Amino acid sequence: MIIGGHEMKIVNGDLIKLAVDGEFDVIIHGCNCFCTMGAGIARSIKAQFPEAFQADLATKKGDRTKLGGFSHAMVTQNGHAVIVINAYTQFHYSGNAVLADYDAITSVFRKLKVQFSGKRFGFPLIGAGLAGGDWQVISKIIDRELQGEDFTLVQYVR
């Protein structure tokens, strides 16, 4: 339980559709540092919001210093403006090891709270899908770093 702040809300649905429908001001997805956006929700974001992929491409490919930071794009669809955050939460994208970097996840959510406080945040199971991270660990990080904000986990349902 978090005293004096919001707790993570959980809904089932499609994060991208909910964003386009105006449910969120900011959507966040985890990225690697190699400017690919080729799998998972990143691939869908790349297709729906090419501006977000362009923001990723504007960063240096394979730059480890991107970890814990983000690139972003403001997109407007259906009359709704949404800030799409490419959160650099893992360095690379191959292998069987846990790729999610918990320190990077902590850092990026800390920065997002500072820059976008007061906005409605939506995100998938960041770091717990293809990156292999432990959602129990990651959700505690997000709860702590976004304390007092309006933030929602969207569990993908077709």
Coordinates of C-alpha atoms in Angstrom, one line a residue:
M1 CA 0.0 0.0 0.0
I2 CA 1.2 3.5 -0.8
I3 CA 0.4 6.2 1.6
G4 CA -0.5 9.6 0.2
G5 CA -0.4 8.6 -3.4
H6 CA -2.1 6.6 -6.2
E7 CA -1.5 2.9 -6.6
M8 CA -1.0 1.3 -10.0
K9 CA -4.3 0.7 -11.7
I10 CA -4.6 -2.4 -13.9
V11 CA -6.8 -2.7 -16.9
N12 CA -7.1 -5.3 -19.7
G13 CA -7.0 -3.9 -23.2
D14 CA -4.8 -2.6 -26.0
L15 CA -2.5 0.2 -24.8
I16 CA -2.2 1.8 -28.3
K17 CA -6.0 1.8 -28.8
L18 CA -6.6 3.3 -25.4
A19 CA -4.0 6.0 -26.1
V20 CA -5.6 6.9 -29.4
D21 CA -9.0 7.0 -27.7
G22 CA -7.7 9.6 -25.2
E23 CA -7.3 7.5 -22.1
F24 CA -3.6 8.4 -21.5
D25 CA -1.5 11.5 -21.9
V26 CA 1.8 9.5 -21.9
I27 CA 2.4 6.0 -22.9
I28 CA 5.7 4.2 -22.1
H29 CA 7.2 1.2 -23.6
G30 CA 10.6 -0.5 -23.0
C31 CA 13.3 -0.3 -25.7
N32 CA 16.7 -1.6 -26.2
C33 CA 19.6 0.7 -27.2
F34 CA 19.9 -0.5 -30.8
C35 CA 17.1 1.4 -32.6
T36 CA 15.2 -1.6 -33.8
M37 CA 11.6 -1.6 -32.4
G38 CA 11.2 -4.9 -34.2
A39 CA 9.3 -7.1 -31.8
G40 CA 6.6 -7.0 -29.1
I41 CA 4.7 -3.8 -28.4
A42 CA 7.6 -1.8 -29.8
R43 CA 6.8 -3.1 -33.3
S44 CA 3.2 -2.1 -32.9
I45 CA 4.2 1.4 -31.7
K46 CA 6.6 1.7 -34.6
A47 CA 3.7 1.0 -37.0
Q48 CA 1.0 3.1 -35.3
F49 CA 3.3 6.0 -34.3
P50 CA 6.2 6.3 -36.8
E51 CA 7.2 9.6 -35.0
A52 CA 8.2 7.5 -32.0
F53 CA 10.5 5.3 -34.2
Q54 CA 12.0 8.5 -35.7
A55 CA 12.7 9.7 -32.2
D56 CA 14.5 6.4 -31.4
L57 CA 16.4 6.6 -34.7
A58 CA 17.6 10.1 -33.7
T59 CA 19.6 8.5 -30.9
K60 CA 22.9 6.8 -31.3
K61 CA 22.6 3.0 -32.1
G62 CA 24.2 0.8 -29.5
D63 CA 24.9 3.6 -27.1
R64 CA 24.9 2.1 -23.6
T65 CA 24.6 5.6 -22.0
K66 CA 21.0 5.7 -23.2
L67 CA 20.1 3.2 -20.5
G68 CA 17.8 4.8 -17.9
G69 CA 16.9 7.6 -20.3
F70 CA 14.3 8.0 -23.0
S71 CA 13.4 9.5 -26.3
H72 CA 9.9 10.6 -27.1
A73 CA 7.5 11.9 -29.7
M74 CA 4.3 13.9 -29.4
V75 CA 1.7 12.4 -31.7
T76 CA -1.9 13.4 -32.4
Q77 CA -4.4 10.8 -33.6
N78 CA -8.2 10.8 -33.3
G79 CA -7.9 14.4 -32.0
H80 CA -6.0 13.2 -29.0
A81 CA -2.4 14.2 -28.3
V82 CA -0.2 11.5 -26.8
I83 CA 3.4 11.6 -25.7
V84 CA 5.0 8.2 -26.7
I85 CA 8.0 7.4 -24.5
N86 CA 10.8 5.1 -25.8
A87 CA 12.2 4.1 -22.4
Y88 CA 15.7 2.6 -22.6
T89 CA 15.3 -0.2 -20.1
Q90 CA 17.5 -2.9 -21.6
F91 CA 20.8 -2.7 -23.6
H92 CA 20.4 -5.4 -26.2
Y93 CA 17.7 -7.8 -27.4
S94 CA 19.2 -11.3 -27.7
G95 CA 20.0 -14.2 -25.5
N96 CA 18.2 -16.1 -22.8
A97 CA 19.4 -14.0 -19.9
V98 CA 17.3 -11.4 -18.2
L99 CA 17.7 -8.3 -20.4
A100 CA 15.7 -5.9 -18.3
D101 CA 17.9 -3.5 -16.4
Y102 CA 16.3 -2.7 -13.1
D103 CA 18.5 0.3 -12.4
A104 CA 17.6 1.7 -15.9
I105 CA 13.9 1.1 -15.2
T106 CA 14.2 3.0 -11.9
S107 CA 16.1 5.8 -13.5
V108 CA 13.7 6.3 -16.4
F109 CA 10.6 6.3 -14.3
R110 CA 12.2 8.8 -11.9
K111 CA 12.9 11.1 -14.9
L112 CA 9.4 10.6 -16.3
K113 CA 7.8 11.7 -13.0
V114 CA 9.9 14.8 -13.0
Q115 CA 9.2 15.8 -16.6
F116 CA 5.6 14.6 -17.0
S117 CA 4.1 14.9 -13.4
G118 CA 0.3 15.3 -13.4
K119 CA -0.2 13.4 -16.7
R120 CA -2.0 10.1 -17.1
F121 CA 0.6 7.4 -17.7
G122 CA -0.1 4.1 -19.4
F123 CA 2.3 1.2 -20.0
P124 CA 2.5 -2.5 -20.7
L125 CA 4.4 -5.1 -18.7
I126 CA 7.6 -3.1 -19.3
G127 CA 10.7 -5.3 -19.0
A128 CA 8.7 -8.4 -18.2
G129 CA 7.9 -9.6 -21.7
L130 CA 10.6 -10.2 -24.2
A131 CA 13.2 -8.7 -21.8
G132 CA 12.5 -11.5 -19.3
G133 CA 12.4 -9.3 -16.2
D134 CA 10.5 -10.1 -13.0
W135 CA 7.2 -8.1 -13.0
Q136 CA 7.1 -8.4 -9.1
V137 CA 10.3 -6.4 -9.0
I138 CA 9.5 -4.0 -11.8
S139 CA 6.0 -3.2 -10.5
K140 CA 7.4 -2.2 -7.1
I141 CA 9.9 0.1 -8.9
I142 CA 7.1 1.8 -10.9
D143 CA 4.9 2.1 -7.8
R144 CA 7.7 3.8 -5.9
E145 CA 8.9 6.1 -8.7
L146 CA 5.5 7.2 -9.9
Q147 CA 4.0 7.6 -6.4
G148 CA 1.3 10.3 -6.4
E149 CA 0.8 10.1 -10.1
D150 CA -2.1 8.6 -12.2
F151 CA -0.6 5.4 -13.8
T152 CA -2.0 2.3 -15.3
L153 CA -0.7 -1.1 -16.4
V154 CA -2.5 -2.2 -19.5
Q155 CA -2.4 -6.0 -19.8
Y156 CA -2.8 -6.8 -23.5
V157 CA -6.0 -8.5 -24.6
R158 CA -6.8 -8.8 -28.3

